[in-house]
Coordinates of C-alpha atoms in Angstrom, one line a residue:
M180 CA -25.4 15.7 -2.6
M181 CA -25.3 12.6 -1.3
E182 CA -21.9 11.7 0.6
S183 CA -20.6 8.4 -1.4
P184 CA -20.1 5.4 -0.2
E185 CA -16.5 5.2 -0.5
A186 CA -15.6 8.8 1.7
R187 CA -18.2 6.8 4.2
D188 CA -15.9 3.8 4.1
A189 CA -13.2 5.9 5.4
E190 CA -14.4 7.4 8.1
A191 CA -16.2 5.4 10.7
P192 CA -16.1 1.7 10.7
P193 CA -19.0 0.2 9.9
W194 CA -19.2 -2.2 13.0
A195 CA -19.8 0.3 15.1
A196 CA -22.5 0.1 17.4
G197 CA -26.5 0.7 15.7
A198 CA -24.7 0.2 12.1
A199 CA -27.0 -2.6 11.4
E200 CA -27.5 -1.9 7.7
R201 CA -23.4 -1.9 7.6
M202 CA -23.0 -4.7 8.2
S203 CA -25.4 -6.5 6.6
E204 CA -22.4 -5.1 3.4
L205 CA -20.9 -6.6 5.4
D206 CA -21.9 -10.2 6.4
P207 CA -24.5 -10.0 3.4
E208 CA -27.0 -13.2 3.1
L209 CA -27.3 -14.0 -0.6
D210 CA -30.9 -14.7 -2.2
E211 CA -31.7 -18.3 -4.3
A212 CA -30.9 -16.7 -7.6
Q213 CA -27.6 -15.5 -6.1
I214 CA -26.8 -18.7 -4.7
G215 CA -27.8 -20.3 -8.1
I216 CA -25.4 -17.5 -10.3
V217 CA -22.2 -19.3 -8.1
R218 CA -23.2 -22.0 -8.5
R219 CA -22.1 -21.5 -12.2
Y220 CA -18.6 -20.7 -11.7
G221 CA -17.4 -23.8 -8.8
E222 CA -18.6 -27.0 -6.9
E223 CA -20.0 -28.4 -4.9
R224 CA -18.5 -30.0 -1.5
R225 CA -19.4 -31.7 1.9
F226 CA -17.6 -31.0 5.2
A227 CA -17.8 -33.0 8.5
D228 CA -18.3 -31.0 11.9
G229 CA -14.7 -29.7 12.5
E230 CA -13.2 -30.4 9.0
L231 CA -11.1 -27.0 8.1
L232 CA -12.3 -25.3 5.0
W233 CA -9.9 -23.2 5.0
D234 CA -6.4 -22.7 6.5
I235 CA -4.5 -20.0 7.1
G236 CA -1.5 -20.0 5.8
Q237 CA -3.0 -21.9 2.7
D238 CA -2.1 -20.7 -1.0
G239 CA -4.6 -19.5 -3.3
A240 CA -8.0 -21.0 -0.4
D241 CA -11.1 -21.1 -2.3
F242 CA -14.3 -19.1 -2.2
F243 CA -17.6 -20.9 0.4
V244 CA -20.7 -20.3 0.9
V245 CA -22.6 -22.1 2.8
L246 CA -25.8 -24.6 1.2
E247 CA -26.4 -26.1 4.4
G248 CA -24.8 -26.5 8.0
A249 CA -22.4 -23.9 9.1
V250 CA -19.2 -22.5 8.8
E251 CA -17.3 -20.8 11.9
I252 CA -14.4 -17.8 10.7
V253 CA -11.5 -18.3 13.5
R254 CA -8.6 -16.3 14.6
R255 CA -5.5 -17.5 16.8
D256 CA -3.5 -15.4 19.1
Q257 CA -1.3 -15.7 22.0
E258 CA -4.1 -16.7 23.4
G259 CA -5.2 -19.7 21.5
E260 CA -8.3 -19.9 19.4
H261 CA -11.3 -16.7 18.5
V262 CA -14.5 -17.9 16.8
I263 CA -15.6 -14.4 14.9
I264 CA -18.4 -15.4 13.1
T265 CA -20.5 -17.7 12.5
H266 CA -21.6 -18.2 8.6
R267 CA -25.2 -21.3 7.7
R268 CA -27.1 -20.6 4.1
G269 CA -26.3 -17.6 2.1
H270 CA -23.8 -16.5 3.8
Y271 CA -20.6 -16.6 2.8
G272 CA -16.5 -17.2 4.1
G273 CA -13.5 -15.0 2.4
E274 CA -11.9 -11.6 2.9
T275 CA -9.2 -9.7 -0.4
V276 CA -7.1 -12.3 -0.4
T277 CA -9.3 -14.6 -0.9
M278 CA -9.9 -12.9 -4.2
S279 CA -5.8 -13.4 -4.9
G280 CA -5.3 -16.6 -3.2
R281 CA -3.2 -14.9 -1.0
A282 CA -2.3 -16.8 1.4
P283 CA -5.4 -16.5 4.7
L284 CA -5.0 -14.6 8.3
V285 CA -7.7 -16.6 9.6
F286 CA -9.6 -20.2 9.0
G287 CA -12.8 -21.7 8.1
R288 CA -14.4 -24.6 10.5
A289 CA -17.3 -26.5 9.4
L290 CA -19.6 -26.4 12.8
G291 CA -21.7 -29.7 12.5
A292 CA -22.4 -32.4 8.2
T293 CA -22.0 -28.9 6.0
R294 CA -22.3 -28.6 2.4
A295 CA -20.9 -25.4 1.2
V296 CA -20.1 -23.9 -2.8
A297 CA -16.1 -23.7 -3.3
V298 CA -15.0 -21.4 -5.5
E299 CA -11.5 -21.1 -6.7
P300 CA -9.5 -17.8 -6.6
Q301 CA -8.9 -17.2 -10.2
N302 CA -13.2 -18.4 -11.2
L303 CA -14.2 -15.8 -8.1
R304 CA -12.5 -12.5 -10.1
A305 CA -13.9 -14.2 -13.0
L306 CA -17.3 -14.1 -11.0
I307 CA -16.4 -10.3 -10.0
A308 CA -15.3 -9.1 -12.9
T309 CA -18.5 -10.4 -15.1
E310 CA -21.4 -10.4 -12.6
P311 CA -21.4 -7.4 -11.4
V312 CA -24.7 -7.4 -8.7
L313 CA -23.2 -9.9 -7.2
G314 CA -20.2 -8.8 -8.0
E315 CA -20.1 -5.7 -5.9
I316 CA -21.5 -7.5 -3.1
I317 CA -18.6 -9.5 -2.6
F318 CA -16.4 -7.3 -3.2
R319 CA -17.8 -4.5 -0.9
S320 CA -18.3 -7.2 1.5
F321 CA -14.6 -8.3 1.7
I322 CA -13.6 -4.4 1.9
L323 CA -15.2 -4.0 5.2
R324 CA -13.7 -7.5 6.2
R325 CA -9.9 -6.1 5.8
M326 CA -10.6 -3.2 7.0
R327 CA -12.3 -4.6 10.0
M328 CA -9.8 -7.1 10.3
V329 CA -7.6 -4.4 10.7
A330 CA -8.9 -2.5 13.4
E331 CA -8.9 -5.5 15.4
H332 CA -6.4 -7.0 14.8
H333 CA -7.5 -10.1 13.7
G334 CA -4.9 -12.6 13.2
D335 CA -1.9 -13.9 14.9
I336 CA 0.9 -11.0 14.0
V337 CA 3.3 -9.5 16.2
I338 CA 5.6 -7.1 16.5
V339 CA 7.7 -6.0 19.3
G340 CA 9.8 -2.9 20.1
S341 CA 9.7 0.2 20.7
D342 CA 10.9 3.8 19.7
A343 CA 13.7 4.0 21.1
Y344 CA 14.5 0.3 18.5
A345 CA 15.4 2.2 15.0
G346 CA 13.0 0.2 12.4
T347 CA 10.3 -0.8 14.3
G348 CA 8.2 2.4 13.4
Q349 CA 8.9 0.8 9.3
L350 CA 7.6 -2.1 10.4
R351 CA 4.9 -1.3 11.8
S352 CA 4.8 1.2 8.7
F353 CA 4.9 -1.7 6.1
L354 CA 2.3 -4.1 7.5
S355 CA -0.3 -1.5 7.7
R356 CA 0.1 -0.2 4.2
N357 CA -0.1 -3.6 3.1
G358 CA -3.2 -3.9 5.2
I359 CA -1.7 -6.6 6.9
P360 CA -3.8 -6.7 10.9
H361 CA -1.1 -6.9 13.9
D362 CA -0.7 -6.3 17.4
F363 CA 2.5 -3.9 18.6
A364 CA 4.0 -5.5 22.3
E365 CA 5.5 -2.2 23.3
V366 CA 8.9 -3.2 25.3
G367 CA 7.8 -2.8 28.8
S368 CA 4.1 -4.0 28.6
E369 CA 3.1 -7.5 30.0
L370 CA 2.7 -8.7 26.0
Q371 CA 6.3 -8.1 25.4
E372 CA 7.6 -9.2 29.1
R373 CA 5.1 -12.4 28.0
L374 CA 6.5 -13.5 24.7
F375 CA 9.9 -12.6 25.6
E376 CA 9.7 -15.3 28.1
Q377 CA 7.8 -17.6 26.0
R378 CA 9.9 -16.8 22.6
G379 CA 13.6 -17.5 24.5
L380 CA 13.5 -13.9 22.8
Q381 CA 16.5 -11.7 23.8
E382 CA 16.7 -7.2 23.9
E383 CA 19.1 -7.5 21.0
D384 CA 17.1 -8.5 18.8
L385 CA 14.3 -6.0 18.3
P386 CA 12.8 -5.1 17.0
V387 CA 10.7 -9.1 16.5
V388 CA 7.7 -9.4 14.6
L389 CA 5.9 -12.5 15.5
C390 CA 5.0 -14.6 12.3
G391 CA 2.8 -17.9 13.8
R392 CA 4.9 -20.1 14.8
E393 CA 8.3 -18.4 13.0
V394 CA 9.9 -15.7 15.1
L395 CA 12.0 -12.7 12.2
R396 CA 14.4 -11.0 13.8
Q397 CA 15.1 -7.2 13.0
P398 CA 13.8 -8.6 9.6
C399 CA 13.1 -6.9 6.2
N400 CA 10.6 -6.4 4.2
R401 CA 10.9 -9.4 2.1
E402 CA 11.2 -11.4 4.9
I403 CA 8.1 -11.0 6.1
A404 CA 6.3 -10.8 2.8
E405 CA 7.5 -14.3 2.5
C406 CA 6.3 -14.9 6.1
L407 CA 2.9 -13.8 5.3
G408 CA 2.6 -15.3 2.3
F409 CA 1.9 -12.5 0.0
A410 CA 5.2 -12.0 -1.5
T411 CA 3.7 -13.7 -5.4
P412 CA 6.4 -16.4 -6.4
L413 CA 7.4 -15.7 -9.3
E414 CA 9.8 -18.1 -12.2
D415 CA 12.3 -16.6 -13.3
E416 CA 12.0 -16.0 -17.3
Q417 CA 8.1 -15.7 -16.6
E418 CA 7.4 -13.7 -19.3
A419 CA 4.7 -11.3 -19.5
D420 CA 2.8 -8.6 -21.9
V421 CA 3.2 -5.8 -19.5
V422 CA 5.7 -5.4 -16.7
I423 CA 5.2 -2.1 -14.1
V424 CA 7.3 -0.8 -12.2
G425 CA 5.2 0.6 -9.1
A426 CA 2.3 -0.1 -7.3
G427 CA 0.8 3.4 -7.5
A428 CA -1.5 5.6 -8.9
G429 CA -0.1 5.6 -11.4
G430 CA 1.0 1.7 -11.9
L431 CA -2.0 -0.1 -10.4
A432 CA -4.4 2.3 -12.8
A433 CA -1.9 1.1 -15.7
A434 CA -1.8 -2.0 -13.9
T435 CA -5.6 -2.0 -14.0
Y436 CA -6.7 -1.1 -17.6
A437 CA -3.7 -3.5 -19.3
A438 CA -5.5 -6.2 -17.3
S439 CA -9.0 -5.9 -18.2
E440 CA -8.5 -5.8 -21.4
G441 CA -7.2 -9.5 -21.8
L442 CA -2.9 -8.1 -21.4
S443 CA -1.3 -10.4 -19.0
A444 CA 0.2 -7.6 -16.5
V445 CA 2.8 -7.9 -14.0
V446 CA 3.2 -5.5 -10.7
L447 CA 6.5 -4.9 -8.8
E448 CA 6.5 -3.2 -5.6
A449 CA 9.1 -3.2 -3.7
V450 CA 7.5 -1.4 -0.3
A451 CA 3.4 -1.6 -0.6
P452 CA 1.1 -0.8 -3.2
G453 CA -0.1 3.0 -3.4
G454 CA 3.2 4.7 -3.1
Q455 CA 2.9 8.7 -1.7
A456 CA -0.2 8.7 -2.4
A457 CA -1.9 5.9 0.4
T458 CA 0.8 8.3 3.0
S459 CA -1.5 11.0 2.6
S460 CA -4.0 11.5 5.2
K461 CA -6.6 13.0 3.5
I462 CA -7.1 13.8 -0.8
E463 CA -9.6 16.2 -1.0
N464 CA -9.4 17.0 -4.8
Y465 CA -9.6 13.5 -6.3
L466 CA -12.8 13.6 -8.2
G467 CA -15.9 12.2 -7.4
F468 CA -15.1 12.6 -2.6
P469 CA -16.2 16.0 -2.3
T470 CA -16.1 13.9 1.2
G471 CA -12.4 13.2 0.6
I472 CA -11.0 10.6 1.5
S473 CA -7.3 9.0 3.2
G474 CA -4.3 8.0 0.3
Q475 CA -4.7 4.5 1.6
A476 CA -8.2 4.0 1.7
L477 CA -8.0 4.9 -3.2
M478 CA -5.4 3.8 -3.3
G479 CA -6.2 0.8 -1.4
R480 CA -9.2 0.3 -4.1
G481 CA -7.0 0.1 -6.5
F482 CA -5.2 -1.6 -5.5
L483 CA -8.0 -4.7 -5.5
Q484 CA -9.9 -3.2 -9.0
S485 CA -6.5 -4.5 -10.3
Q486 CA -6.6 -7.6 -9.1
K487 CA -10.2 -7.9 -10.0
F488 CA -9.1 -8.1 -13.1
G489 CA -6.5 -10.7 -13.0
T490 CA -3.2 -9.0 -11.9
L491 CA -0.5 -10.9 -10.5
V492 CA 1.0 -7.8 -8.0
A493 CA 4.5 -9.2 -6.3
V494 CA 5.0 -6.6 -3.3
A495 CA 8.3 -6.6 -2.0
R496 CA 10.6 -7.6 -4.8
R497 CA 13.0 -4.7 -5.8
V498 CA 13.9 -4.0 -9.5
E499 CA 17.8 -4.1 -9.9
T500 CA 17.8 -3.3 -13.6
I501 CA 16.1 -2.9 -17.1
E502 CA 18.4 -4.3 -19.9
C503 CA 16.4 -2.6 -23.2
G504 CA 15.9 -5.9 -26.0
T505 CA 14.4 -7.1 -29.2
P506 CA 11.7 -8.0 -29.1
R507 CA 11.4 -8.8 -25.4
H508 CA 13.4 -7.0 -22.2
T509 CA 14.5 -8.2 -19.3
V510 CA 13.8 -7.3 -15.6
T511 CA 15.9 -8.4 -13.6
L512 CA 15.5 -8.3 -9.2
D513 CA 16.3 -8.8 -6.4
G514 CA 17.2 -11.9 -5.8
G515 CA 18.3 -12.9 -9.8
T516 CA 14.4 -13.4 -10.0
R517 CA 14.5 -12.1 -14.5
L518 CA 11.0 -11.4 -16.2
R519 CA 10.8 -11.3 -20.1
A520 CA 8.7 -8.5 -20.3
R521 CA 6.6 -7.8 -24.3
S522 CA 6.8 -3.9 -22.5
I523 CA 7.1 -1.9 -19.9
V524 CA 5.6 0.7 -17.8
V525 CA 7.9 2.9 -15.0
A526 CA 6.0 3.9 -12.1
S527 CA 8.2 3.5 -9.9
G528 CA 7.7 7.3 -8.8
A529 CA 10.4 9.2 -6.2
E530 CA 11.7 8.9 -2.4
Y531 CA 11.8 10.8 -0.5
R532 CA 14.3 13.3 -0.1
E533 CA 17.0 13.4 3.7
P534 CA 17.3 16.5 4.4
P535 CA 20.6 17.7 6.4
I536 CA 20.2 17.0 9.7
E537 CA 22.6 15.9 12.4
G538 CA 21.4 12.7 14.0
M539 CA 18.4 11.8 12.3
Q540 CA 19.3 8.3 10.6
K541 CA 19.7 7.7 14.6
Y542 CA 15.5 8.1 14.3
L543 CA 15.1 6.9 11.6
G544 CA 12.1 4.2 11.0
S545 CA 11.3 5.3 14.9
N546 CA 10.9 9.0 15.8
V547 CA 11.4 10.8 12.2
H548 CA 8.5 10.0 9.2
Y549 CA 7.8 10.1 5.6
A550 CA 4.6 10.1 5.8
A551 CA 1.6 11.0 8.1
S552 CA -1.1 7.8 7.9
H553 CA -3.6 6.9 10.9
L554 CA -0.4 4.7 12.0
E555 CA 1.9 7.9 12.8
G556 CA -1.1 10.2 14.0
Q557 CA -1.0 6.9 17.0
M558 CA 2.3 7.2 17.9
C559 CA 2.0 10.8 18.0
R560 CA -1.1 11.3 20.3
R561 CA 0.0 14.2 22.9
K562 CA 2.9 15.3 21.3
Q563 CA 5.0 17.8 20.2
V564 CA 5.5 16.7 16.6
A565 CA 7.3 18.9 13.9
V566 CA 6.5 18.9 10.1
I567 CA 9.4 20.1 7.9
G568 CA 8.5 21.5 4.4
G569 CA 5.6 24.3 3.0
G570 CA 3.9 22.0 0.2
N571 CA 0.7 20.1 0.7
S572 CA 1.8 17.1 1.8
A573 CA 3.1 19.1 4.3
G574 CA 0.4 20.6 4.7
Q575 CA -1.5 18.2 4.6
A576 CA 0.0 16.2 7.3
A577 CA 0.4 19.1 9.7
V578 CA -3.6 18.9 9.3
F579 CA -3.7 15.9 9.9
L580 CA -1.9 15.2 13.1
S581 CA -2.6 18.6 14.3
G582 CA -5.9 16.7 15.6
Q583 CA -4.1 13.8 17.5
A584 CA -1.3 15.9 18.1
R585 CA 0.0 18.2 21.0
K586 CA 1.5 20.5 19.4
V587 CA 3.1 20.8 15.6
Y588 CA 5.2 23.0 14.1
V589 CA 5.6 23.8 10.2
V590 CA 9.4 24.5 10.1
I591 CA 9.8 26.0 6.1
R592 CA 13.3 27.8 5.5
S593 CA 10.8 30.7 3.1
G594 CA 8.5 33.5 4.8
G595 CA 5.2 32.1 4.0
L596 CA 3.3 29.5 2.3
E597 CA 1.9 31.6 -0.6
H598 CA 3.4 30.0 -3.4
S599 CA 4.2 26.0 -2.3
M600 CA 0.8 25.2 -0.8
S601 CA -2.9 25.7 -1.6
S602 CA -4.7 28.8 0.2
Y603 CA -7.7 25.9 2.0
L604 CA -4.7 24.6 3.1
I605 CA -3.4 27.4 4.2
D606 CA -5.9 28.9 5.6
R607 CA -6.5 25.9 7.4
I608 CA -3.1 26.1 9.6
D609 CA -3.7 29.4 10.2
N610 CA -7.5 28.2 11.7
T611 CA -5.9 25.9 13.5
E612 CA -5.2 27.2 17.6
N613 CA -2.5 24.1 18.1
I614 CA -0.6 23.9 14.9
E615 CA 2.0 27.7 15.1
L616 CA 4.0 28.1 12.0
L617 CA 7.5 28.5 12.0
P618 CA 9.0 31.1 9.0
H619 CA 13.0 31.2 8.1
T620 CA 14.0 28.6 10.0
E621 CA 15.7 24.9 9.6
V622 CA 16.0 21.9 11.5
Q623 CA 20.0 21.4 12.2
S624 CA 19.9 18.5 14.5
L625 CA 17.6 16.6 16.7
H626 CA 19.0 14.9 19.5
G627 CA 17.3 11.9 22.9
D628 CA 18.4 9.2 24.0
A629 CA 15.9 6.8 25.0
G630 CA 14.1 8.5 21.5
L631 CA 13.8 12.1 20.0
D632 CA 13.1 14.8 22.9
H633 CA 14.0 17.7 21.2
A634 CA 15.5 19.4 17.7
I635 CA 17.8 22.1 17.7
V636 CA 16.7 25.3 14.7
L637 CA 18.2 27.7 13.6
D638 CA 16.7 31.1 12.4
N639 CA 18.5 31.9 8.9
R640 CA 17.7 35.3 9.2
T641 CA 20.0 34.9 12.3
G642 CA 22.0 32.5 12.7
E643 CA 21.0 31.7 15.9
T644 CA 19.8 28.3 17.5
R645 CA 17.3 27.1 19.9
P646 CA 15.6 24.2 20.9
L647 CA 12.9 23.2 20.0
E648 CA 10.5 20.2 22.0
V649 CA 9.4 17.6 19.9
G650 CA 9.5 13.2 19.6
H651 CA 8.8 13.5 16.5
V652 CA 9.8 14.8 13.0
F653 CA 7.9 14.6 10.0
V654 CA 10.2 15.5 6.9
F655 CA 8.7 17.2 3.3
I656 CA 10.6 19.0 1.2
G657 CA 10.4 17.1 -2.0
A658 CA 11.7 14.0 -3.7
K659 CA 14.1 12.0 -6.4
P660 CA 12.9 10.0 -8.7
A661 CA 13.7 6.1 -8.8
T662 CA 15.3 6.2 -11.9
E663 CA 18.3 4.3 -10.6
F664 CA 18.2 0.9 -12.1
L665 CA 17.0 2.5 -16.2
P666 CA 19.6 1.1 -18.6
E667 CA 22.1 4.4 -20.2
R668 CA 18.8 4.4 -23.5
V669 CA 16.6 5.1 -21.4
L670 CA 17.6 9.0 -20.8
L671 CA 16.9 11.2 -18.5
D672 CA 16.8 14.9 -17.7
E673 CA 19.2 17.0 -15.1
R674 CA 16.7 16.5 -12.3
E675 CA 16.6 13.0 -13.3
F676 CA 13.2 12.2 -14.3
V677 CA 11.9 10.8 -17.3
R678 CA 11.8 12.2 -20.2
T679 CA 9.1 11.0 -22.6
G680 CA 7.2 10.9 -26.4
G681 CA 7.6 15.4 -28.0
D682 CA 11.0 15.7 -25.5
L683 CA 13.4 13.8 -27.0
S684 CA 14.9 15.5 -30.2
T685 CA 16.5 13.4 -33.2
A686 CA 19.4 14.6 -31.3
D687 CA 18.1 12.9 -28.6
L688 CA 17.6 9.4 -30.3
E689 CA 20.4 9.5 -32.5
S690 CA 22.7 9.3 -30.0
V691 CA 20.8 6.0 -28.8
S692 CA 20.3 4.9 -31.6
W693 CA 16.4 5.2 -31.9
P694 CA 15.7 1.9 -34.1
L695 CA 11.9 2.3 -35.0
S696 CA 11.5 4.8 -38.1
R697 CA 8.3 6.7 -36.5
Q698 CA 8.7 9.3 -33.3
P699 CA 8.3 7.7 -29.8
Y700 CA 3.7 7.6 -28.4
L701 CA 3.4 9.7 -26.0
L702 CA 4.7 8.3 -22.7
E703 CA 7.2 6.5 -24.4
T704 CA 11.0 6.3 -23.9
S705 CA 14.0 6.3 -25.6
C706 CA 13.6 2.9 -25.6
P707 CA 10.4 1.5 -27.5
R708 CA 8.2 -0.1 -25.6
I709 CA 9.5 1.3 -22.6
F710 CA 7.2 3.9 -21.1
A711 CA 6.9 6.1 -18.1
V712 CA 3.8 7.4 -15.8
G713 CA 3.3 10.1 -12.8
D714 CA 5.8 11.6 -10.8
V715 CA 9.0 9.6 -12.3
R716 CA 8.4 10.7 -15.9
S717 CA 9.7 15.2 -16.6
G718 CA 7.4 17.6 -16.5
S719 CA 4.7 15.4 -14.5
V720 CA 1.4 16.8 -13.2
K721 CA 2.8 16.0 -9.0
R722 CA -0.7 15.1 -8.5
V723 CA -2.3 11.7 -8.6
A724 CA -5.6 12.4 -10.4
S725 CA -2.7 13.1 -13.7
A726 CA -0.7 9.4 -12.4
V727 CA -4.4 7.6 -12.1
G728 CA -4.6 9.0 -16.0
E729 CA -1.3 8.8 -17.2
G730 CA -0.9 5.5 -15.7
S731 CA -4.6 4.6 -18.0
V732 CA -3.6 6.4 -21.4
S733 CA -0.1 4.5 -21.4
V734 CA -1.8 0.9 -21.8
Q735 CA -3.5 2.4 -25.3
F736 CA -0.1 3.7 -26.0
V737 CA 1.2 -0.5 -25.1
H738 CA -1.0 -1.8 -27.2
R739 CA -0.3 0.1 -30.5
A740 CA 3.2 -0.7 -29.6
L741 CA 2.9 -4.3 -29.4
A742 CA 0.7 -4.3 -32.5
E743 CA 4.1 -3.8 -34.3
E744 CA 4.9 -6.5 -33.7
A745 CA 2.7 -8.5 -35.3
E746 CA 3.8 -6.3 -38.8
P747 CA 5.1 -7.5 -41.3

């Protein structure tokens, strides 16, 4: 069986030595017929030598195909300006943010007198959606270019910090999960010392994010998003056919199907697109990817696909409350912005459970993690780490980290993994020399001054304790549903997961004054036109494929519910 292109993308950078064929996908040359298609969606413009076609931080920068002359793609960093590539006739600028209209991290400058076809973001999305062959060429090149930008740290975004400063890891994770290229200045490095001198920074400012000319001291996610221009502005009282809470697998699937079928869709995501699925180092049982694919790569494609059809995705925007209404529901965000929704799909997923470990709060965001992505793997290189949990997520994390860490301890309270983990993962753990299973073991406390250096673990059969040398701890012990923003009219089960469809009895519906003669649809909650999909839903199968299925199916019920508004 041939390996899928998507799987190959996930394994090795396409700009590696000897990858000339992949370079042609990264920077394709359009033929005359393809240029003719682009002309139908844009307009020709002329630029003088040295004139900017677009600048860093410019919202809604256009897509440009060169007709005559050349365009330099330039990045800025602490050392000055650097030309990444020069585009000549038939070649084009842009990457994933060009399609969405978000602020670019590099700029385009004319080299000599230049003519180009300029296409506005909304017209570019229409081109990609309606011109399948050309659209695939552009879409793939955008993905590969963003991959290259992340790998080579294109841009001028720098995080200054270290494991000793709580929040550093959270900042790195936030930027990485949002696909933002950035550099990291470790405390004590030459770059950190130079930045301290140039920017007038003090130790008490750490961690710091340098965002262009701005200095963000111990910033929250929303401050970073606003500085980088990807905190999508939302107008107060803005209305949408469907508001989707959460951009995980279920939310992105709902957004893609809703937008592709003509509904106006707004997605609200508190952290980063992809949800828990994006934190998985490798997903091997998702249909169509026989060699596996990282969760971030899979969800990243889903995120772009939803934008391709015109979905508005607002990152770093947290939902505070939802009010059931007729004919519109009200969604209130942090900061007070209120949205009006004809329907809502709740895909908020679940939040990681925190084990009762003494001293854990001290190391959150630095040495304690709830994900095991490429970033965390780099942080754990040649160190000993502990993975707490016996489910598939813990197994995937242990196998992945074993390729980076010197030693991986899998800590479980029970006597074995047979009842909680897939057999293929158990086999891999058994056959990996630097993974050690610690059954009947619990982590009691974490210790270390400059950073975590050891944990105290308890044998729950004998009561004996001992130190375990670890520099990082990964927690995979389940999650609780993110339902705190839901109104009382949306009924939950005993574990606070959202009840839908046939799980709602006649008595349940009477208790909340269900106003319709029909029963709730399959994924509909006890409030009409509010649906729940994925991990947040009571009785759901906690799998990526299941969440994608529920998200796509929910849109069919959204259509039915909205059609009822027009009925006499």
